[in-house]
CSV table of C-alpha atoms and ligand atoms in Angstrom, one decimal:
chain,number,residue,atom,x,y,z
U,1,MET,CA,-8.1,2.2,-18.5
U,2,LEU,CA,-7.6,5.9,-19.3
U,3,VAL,CA,-10.6,8.1,-18.5
U,4,SER,CA,-11.4,11.6,-17.4
U,5,ALA,CA,-11.8,12.1,-13.6
U,6,LYS,CA,-15.4,12.9,-13.8
U,7,GLU,CA,-17.2,9.6,-13.4
U,8,MET,CA,-14.8,8.2,-10.7
U,9,LEU,CA,-15.4,11.4,-8.6
U,10,VAL,CA,-19.1,11.4,-9.0
U,11,LYS,CA,-19.1,7.8,-7.7
U,12,ALA,CA,-16.7,8.7,-4.9
U,13,LYS,CA,-18.9,11.6,-3.8
U,14,ALA,CA,-22.0,9.4,-3.8
U,15,GLY,CA,-20.2,6.6,-2.0
U,16,HIS,CA,-18.5,8.8,0.6
U,17,TYR,CA,-14.9,8.0,-0.1
U,18,ALA,CA,-12.1,9.8,-1.9
U,19,VAL,CA,-9.9,9.0,-4.9
U,20,GLY,CA,-6.2,9.7,-4.4
U,21,GLN,CA,-4.3,12.0,-6.8
U,22,PHE,CA,-0.7,10.9,-6.6
U,23,ASN,CA,1.8,13.2,-8.4
U,24,ILE,CA,4.3,11.6,-10.8
U,25,ASN,CA,7.8,12.6,-11.7
U,26,ASN,CA,9.1,9.8,-13.9
U,27,LEU,CA,8.6,6.2,-15.1
U,28,GLU,CA,9.3,4.7,-11.7
U,29,TRP,CA,6.7,6.9,-10.0
U,30,THR,CA,4.1,6.1,-12.7
U,31,LYS,CA,4.7,2.3,-12.5
U,32,ALA,CA,4.5,2.2,-8.7
U,33,ILE,CA,1.2,4.2,-8.6
U,34,LEU,CA,-0.5,2.4,-11.4
U,35,THR,CA,0.5,-1.0,-10.0
U,36,ALA,CA,-0.7,-0.1,-6.5
U,37,ALA,CA,-4.1,1.2,-7.8
U,38,GLN,CA,-4.5,-2.0,-9.8
U,39,ASP,CA,-3.6,-4.2,-6.8
U,40,MET,CA,-6.1,-2.3,-4.7
U,41,LYS,CA,-8.8,-2.3,-7.4
U,42,SER,CA,-9.0,1.4,-6.9
U,43,PRO,CA,-9.5,4.3,-9.3
U,44,VAL,CA,-6.6,6.6,-9.4
U,45,ILE,CA,-5.6,10.1,-10.6
U,46,LEU,CA,-2.0,10.7,-11.7
U,47,GLY,CA,-1.2,14.3,-11.0
U,48,VAL,CA,1.4,16.1,-13.1
U,49,SER,CA,2.4,19.6,-12.4
U,50,GLU,CA,3.6,21.9,-15.3
U,51,GLY,CA,7.1,21.6,-13.9
U,52,ALA,CA,7.0,17.8,-13.7
U,53,SER,CA,5.5,17.7,-17.3
U,54,LYS,CA,8.4,19.9,-18.5
U,55,TYR,CA,10.9,17.7,-16.6
U,56,MET,CA,9.6,14.6,-18.5
U,57,THR,CA,10.0,16.7,-21.8
U,58,GLY,CA,6.4,17.7,-22.2
U,59,TYR,CA,2.7,16.8,-22.0
U,60,LYS,CA,2.9,14.6,-25.1
U,61,THR,CA,5.7,12.4,-23.6
U,62,VAL,CA,3.8,12.0,-20.3
U,63,ALA,CA,0.5,11.2,-22.0
U,64,ALA,CA,2.2,8.7,-24.3
U,65,MET,CA,4.1,7.0,-21.5
U,66,VAL,CA,1.0,6.7,-19.3
U,67,ARG,CA,-1.1,5.4,-22.2
U,68,ALA,CA,1.4,2.8,-23.2
U,69,MET,CA,2.1,1.7,-19.6
U,70,ASP,CA,-1.6,1.4,-18.8
U,71,GLU,CA,-2.0,-0.9,-21.8
U,72,VAL,CA,1.1,-3.0,-21.4
U,73,LEU,CA,0.6,-3.5,-17.6
U,74,GLY,CA,-3.1,-4.4,-18.3
U,75,ILE,CA,-4.4,-1.8,-16.0
U,76,THR,CA,-8.2,-2.2,-15.8
U,77,VAL,CA,-9.0,0.3,-13.0
U,78,PRO,CA,-10.0,3.9,-14.1
U,79,VAL,CA,-6.9,6.1,-14.5
U,80,ALA,CA,-6.9,9.9,-15.2
U,81,ILE,CA,-3.9,11.9,-16.2
U,82,HIS,CA,-4.5,15.2,-14.6
U,83,LEU,CA,-2.6,18.5,-15.0
U,84,ASP,CA,-2.0,19.8,-11.4
U,85,HIS,CA,-2.2,23.6,-10.9
U,86,GLY,CA,-2.2,24.4,-14.6
U,87,GLU,CA,-2.0,28.0,-15.9
U,88,TYR,CA,-4.5,29.0,-18.6
U,89,GLU,CA,-2.2,28.2,-21.5
U,90,GLY,CA,-0.8,25.1,-19.9
U,91,ALA,CA,-4.3,23.7,-19.3
U,92,LYS,CA,-5.2,24.2,-23.0
U,93,LYS,CA,-2.0,22.6,-24.2
U,94,ALA,CA,-2.2,19.6,-21.8
U,95,MET,CA,-5.7,18.7,-23.0
U,96,MET,CA,-4.7,19.0,-26.6
U,97,ASP,CA,-1.7,16.8,-25.9
U,98,GLY,CA,-3.6,13.9,-24.3
U,99,TYR,CA,-4.2,14.6,-20.6
U,100,THR,CA,-7.7,13.4,-19.7
U,101,SER,CA,-8.2,15.9,-16.9
U,102,VAL,CA,-6.9,19.4,-16.2
U,103,MET,CA,-6.8,21.7,-13.2
U,104,PHE,CA,-7.0,25.4,-14.1
U,105,ASP,CA,-5.7,27.2,-11.1
U,106,GLY,CA,-7.1,30.7,-11.4
U,107,SER,CA,-6.8,31.4,-7.7
U,108,LYS,CA,-4.3,34.2,-8.2
U,109,TYR,CA,-6.8,36.2,-10.3
U,110,PRO,CA,-9.6,38.3,-8.9
U,111,ILE,CA,-12.7,36.1,-8.6
U,112,ASP,CA,-14.5,37.5,-11.8
U,113,GLU,CA,-11.4,36.8,-13.9
U,114,ASN,CA,-11.0,33.4,-12.3
U,115,ILE,CA,-14.6,32.6,-13.2
U,116,GLU,CA,-14.2,33.9,-16.8
U,117,LYS,CA,-11.1,31.9,-17.5
U,118,THR,CA,-12.4,28.8,-15.8
U,119,LYS,CA,-15.5,29.0,-18.0
U,120,GLU,CA,-13.4,29.1,-21.1
U,121,ILE,CA,-11.4,26.1,-20.0
U,122,ILE,CA,-14.5,24.1,-19.1
U,123,SER,CA,-16.0,24.7,-22.6
U,124,LEU,CA,-12.8,23.6,-24.4
U,125,ALA,CA,-12.3,20.7,-22.1
U,126,HIS,CA,-15.8,19.3,-22.1
U,127,ALA,CA,-15.9,19.4,-25.9
U,128,ARG,CA,-13.1,16.9,-25.7
U,129,GLY,CA,-14.4,14.8,-22.8
U,130,VAL,CA,-11.7,16.2,-20.5
U,131,SER,CA,-12.6,16.9,-16.8
U,132,VAL,CA,-11.8,20.2,-15.1
U,133,GLU,CA,-10.7,21.2,-11.6
U,134,ALA,CA,-11.0,24.8,-10.5
U,135,GLU,CA,-9.6,26.6,-7.4
U,136,VAL,CA,-11.0,29.2,-5.0
U,137,GLY,CA,-9.0,30.7,-2.1
U,138,SER,CA,-5.5,29.3,-2.2
U,139,ILE,CA,-3.4,26.4,-0.9
U,140,GLY,CA,-0.6,27.6,1.3
U,141,GLY,CA,3.1,26.7,0.8
U,142,GLU,CA,4.8,26.0,-2.5
U,143,GLU,CA,4.6,23.3,-5.1
U,144,ASP,CA,6.8,23.2,-8.1
U,145,GLY,CA,7.1,27.0,-8.2
U,146,VAL,CA,3.3,27.6,-7.5
U,147,VAL,CA,3.2,29.6,-4.3
U,148,GLY,CA,-0.1,30.2,-2.4
U,149,ALA,CA,-0.9,32.4,0.6
U,150,GLY,CA,-3.2,29.9,2.1
U,151,GLU,CA,-6.2,32.2,1.8
U,152,ILE,CA,-9.4,30.5,3.1
U,153,ALA,CA,-12.0,30.2,0.3
U,154,ASP,CA,-15.2,32.3,0.3
U,155,PRO,CA,-18.1,29.7,0.1
U,156,MET,CA,-20.2,32.0,-2.0
U,157,GLU,CA,-17.3,32.3,-4.6
U,158,CYS,CA,-17.1,28.5,-4.5
U,159,LYS,CA,-20.8,28.3,-5.4
U,160,ARG,CA,-20.3,30.7,-8.3
U,161,ILE,CA,-17.5,28.5,-9.7
U,162,ALA,CA,-19.5,25.2,-9.0
U,163,ASP,CA,-22.4,26.7,-10.9
U,164,LEU,CA,-20.2,26.9,-14.1
U,165,GLY,CA,-20.4,23.2,-14.3
U,166,VAL,CA,-16.8,22.5,-13.2
U,167,ASP,CA,-16.2,18.8,-12.4
U,168,MET,CA,-14.2,19.2,-9.1
U,169,LEU,CA,-13.4,22.1,-6.9
U,170,ALA,CA,-10.3,22.8,-4.8
U,171,ALA,CA,-11.0,25.2,-2.0
U,172,GLY,CA,-8.4,26.6,0.4
U,173,ILE,CA,-9.4,25.5,3.9
U,174,GLY,CA,-6.1,26.0,5.7
U,175,ASN,CA,-4.4,23.2,3.8
U,176,ILE,CA,-0.7,23.6,2.7
U,177,HIS,CA,1.5,22.0,0.1
U,178,GLY,CA,4.6,20.2,1.6
U,179,LYS,CA,5.2,19.5,5.3
U,180,TYR,CA,2.9,21.2,7.8
U,181,PRO,CA,4.5,23.5,10.3
U,182,ALA,CA,4.4,22.6,14.0
U,183,ASN,CA,2.0,25.5,14.7
U,184,TRP,CA,-0.4,24.6,12.0
U,185,LYS,CA,-4.0,25.4,13.0
U,186,GLY,CA,-5.6,22.4,11.2
U,187,LEU,CA,-8.3,22.3,8.5
U,188,ASP,CA,-11.2,24.8,8.7
U,189,PHE,CA,-14.1,22.3,8.9
U,190,SER,CA,-16.7,25.0,9.4
U,191,VAL,CA,-15.8,26.6,6.0
U,192,LEU,CA,-15.7,23.1,4.4
U,193,ALA,CA,-19.2,22.4,5.7
U,194,LYS,CA,-20.5,25.7,4.4
U,195,ILE,CA,-18.9,25.0,0.9
U,196,GLN,CA,-20.4,21.5,0.9
U,197,GLU,CA,-23.9,23.0,1.8
U,198,LEU,CA,-23.7,25.5,-1.1
U,199,THR,CA,-22.2,23.3,-3.8
U,200,GLY,CA,-24.2,20.1,-3.2
U,201,GLN,CA,-23.0,17.2,-5.4
U,202,MET,CA,-19.8,18.9,-6.5
U,203,PRO,CA,-16.8,16.7,-5.8
U,204,LEU,CA,-14.5,18.7,-3.5
U,205,VAL,CA,-10.7,18.4,-3.6
U,206,LEU,CA,-8.3,18.5,-0.7
U,207,HIS,CA,-4.8,19.5,-1.7
U,208,GLY,CA,-1.8,19.2,0.5
U,209,GLY,CA,-2.6,15.6,1.6
U,210,THR,CA,0.8,15.0,3.1
U,211,GLY,CA,0.9,15.2,6.8
U,212,ILE,CA,-2.8,15.7,7.5
U,213,PRO,CA,-3.7,13.5,10.5
U,214,GLU,CA,-5.9,10.6,9.7
U,215,GLY,CA,-8.8,11.8,11.8
U,216,MET,CA,-8.9,15.0,9.8
U,217,ILE,CA,-8.8,13.2,6.5
U,218,ARG,CA,-11.8,11.1,7.6
U,219,GLU,CA,-13.7,14.2,8.7
U,220,ALA,CA,-12.9,15.9,5.4
U,221,ILE,CA,-14.3,12.9,3.4
U,222,HIS,CA,-17.3,12.9,5.7
U,223,LEU,CA,-17.9,16.6,4.8
U,224,GLY,CA,-17.8,16.0,1.1
U,225,VAL,CA,-14.1,15.8,0.0
U,226,SER,CA,-13.9,13.2,-2.8
U,227,LYS,CA,-10.4,13.7,-4.2
U,228,ILE,CA,-7.2,14.0,-2.1
U,229,ASN,CA,-3.9,15.1,-3.5
U,230,VAL,CA,-0.6,13.5,-2.2
U,231,ASN,CA,2.8,14.5,-3.6
U,232,THR,CA,5.4,15.2,-0.9
U,233,GLU,CA,4.7,12.0,1.0
U,234,CYS,CA,5.7,9.8,-2.0
U,235,GLN,CA,8.8,12.0,-2.5
U,236,LEU,CA,9.8,11.5,1.2
U,237,SER,CA,9.2,7.7,1.1
U,238,PHE,CA,11.3,7.5,-2.1
U,239,ALA,CA,14.1,9.6,-0.7
U,240,GLU,CA,14.2,7.7,2.6
U,241,ALA,CA,14.4,4.3,1.0
U,242,THR,CA,17.0,5.4,-1.5
U,243,ARG,CA,19.1,7.0,1.3
U,244,LYS,CA,19.0,3.8,3.3
U,245,TYR,CA,20.1,1.8,0.3
U,246,ILE,CA,23.1,4.0,-0.3
U,247,GLU,CA,24.0,4.5,3.4
U,248,ALA,CA,24.1,0.7,3.8
U,249,GLY,CA,26.7,0.7,0.9
U,250,LYS,CA,24.4,-1.5,-1.2
U,251,ASP,CA,25.3,0.5,-4.4
U,252,LEU,CA,28.9,-0.6,-3.9
U,253,GLN,CA,28.1,-4.3,-3.5
U,254,GLY,CA,28.2,-6.4,-6.7
U,255,LYS,CA,26.2,-4.5,-9.4
U,256,GLY,CA,24.2,-2.6,-6.8
U,257,TYR,CA,24.9,0.6,-8.8
U,258,ASP,CA,22.6,-0.7,-11.6
U,259,PRO,CA,19.9,2.0,-11.8
U,260,ARG,CA,17.2,-0.6,-11.8
U,261,LYS,CA,18.5,-1.9,-8.4
U,262,LEU,CA,19.3,1.6,-7.1
U,263,LEU,CA,15.8,2.9,-7.8
U,264,LYS,CA,13.9,-0.2,-6.7
U,265,PRO,CA,13.7,0.4,-2.9
U,266,GLY,CA,12.4,3.9,-3.5
U,267,THR,CA,9.9,2.7,-6.1
U,268,ASP,CA,8.7,0.0,-3.7
U,269,ALA,CA,8.4,2.7,-1.0
U,270,ILE,CA,6.1,4.8,-3.2
U,271,TYR,CA,4.0,1.7,-3.9
U,272,ASN,CA,3.6,1.1,-0.2
U,273,THR,CA,2.7,4.7,0.5
U,274,VAL,CA,0.0,4.7,-2.2
U,275,ILE,CA,-1.5,1.4,-0.8
U,276,GLU,CA,-1.7,3.0,2.6
U,277,LYS,CA,-3.4,6.1,1.3
U,278,ILE,CA,-5.9,4.2,-0.9
U,279,LYS,CA,-6.9,2.2,2.3
U,280,LEU,CA,-7.3,5.5,4.3
U,281,PHE,CA,-9.3,7.2,1.6
U,282,GLY,CA,-11.7,4.3,1.3
U,283,SER,CA,-11.3,3.7,-2.5
U,284,GLU,CA,-10.0,0.1,-2.2
U,285,GLY,CA,-12.2,-2.3,-4.2
U,286,LYS,CA,-14.3,0.6,-5.7
U,287,ALA,CA,-13.1,-0.3,-9.2
U,288,GLU,CA,-14.1,-4.0,-9.1
F,301,13P,P1,1.5,17.6,-0.8
F,301,13P,O1,2.7,17.7,-1.5
F,301,13P,O2,1.4,18.4,0.4
F,301,13P,O3,1.1,16.1,-0.6
F,301,13P,O4,0.3,18.2,-1.7
F,301,13P,C1,0.0,17.6,-3.0
F,301,13P,C2,-0.9,18.5,-3.7
F,301,13P,O5,-1.8,19.1,-3.2
F,301,13P,C3,-0.8,18.5,-5.2
F,301,13P,O6,-1.5,19.5,-5.8
């Protein structure tokens, strides 16, 4: 069931659990994530970066594929198609072309400009029933060409953005896209607690979900995080399972080179990763 991310996140915030955003790259990814969410009776957000959208030939293709798959697979849990780290123009186009949720990442702009642009995106999106995620501070590392310095968010700036009526807010709290370095200092829970105190019911978003220890994930949810983004971990699971298949020479046995056989172990591995995350985030059974 395709919906905006608003209601599922309001429920998650009130119920003290988090909804997973799992990024997609192609049909296999989409199928694995939708099936896992349905089997777990969990709401889910399919994250699509601008780069991944382009790779799949554009927002329209992605929206049409997800809509059709959702219908044909008989998915009854709430599903949002969400633009991840959108630019201003990208966010506008994605919502026109059928995404049910958009992130406008204005974190590279000075705060007043970020606020101005976020406000414009909110008014366009809300007129169409599309939910909006904003960002303050920045997420470290790189994702699909979006590079962030890992700047810790200013809680007062978070409040200014929350007051615009945005549906979810990503705040930099020491989180990083991709693998965490060995000397990573961990999440800044004192800043997260302050942001929570100032933004009240606003669903908070934790980017860079790959590699954060389980204890920290639970603490973040306890402090008000209700959406957690996972991308790299599904890529790593997919790559590892595919490598094992090829290293075992299975592609050379019989018709093991058939793409449907070749991609199956990786697709199953994504499914298993998503199941694990849904259990950890506490959203299992929340869509019953
Ligand atoms: P990871 O790739 O670190 O899981 O981060 C995902 C993310 O934050 C998507 O925006």
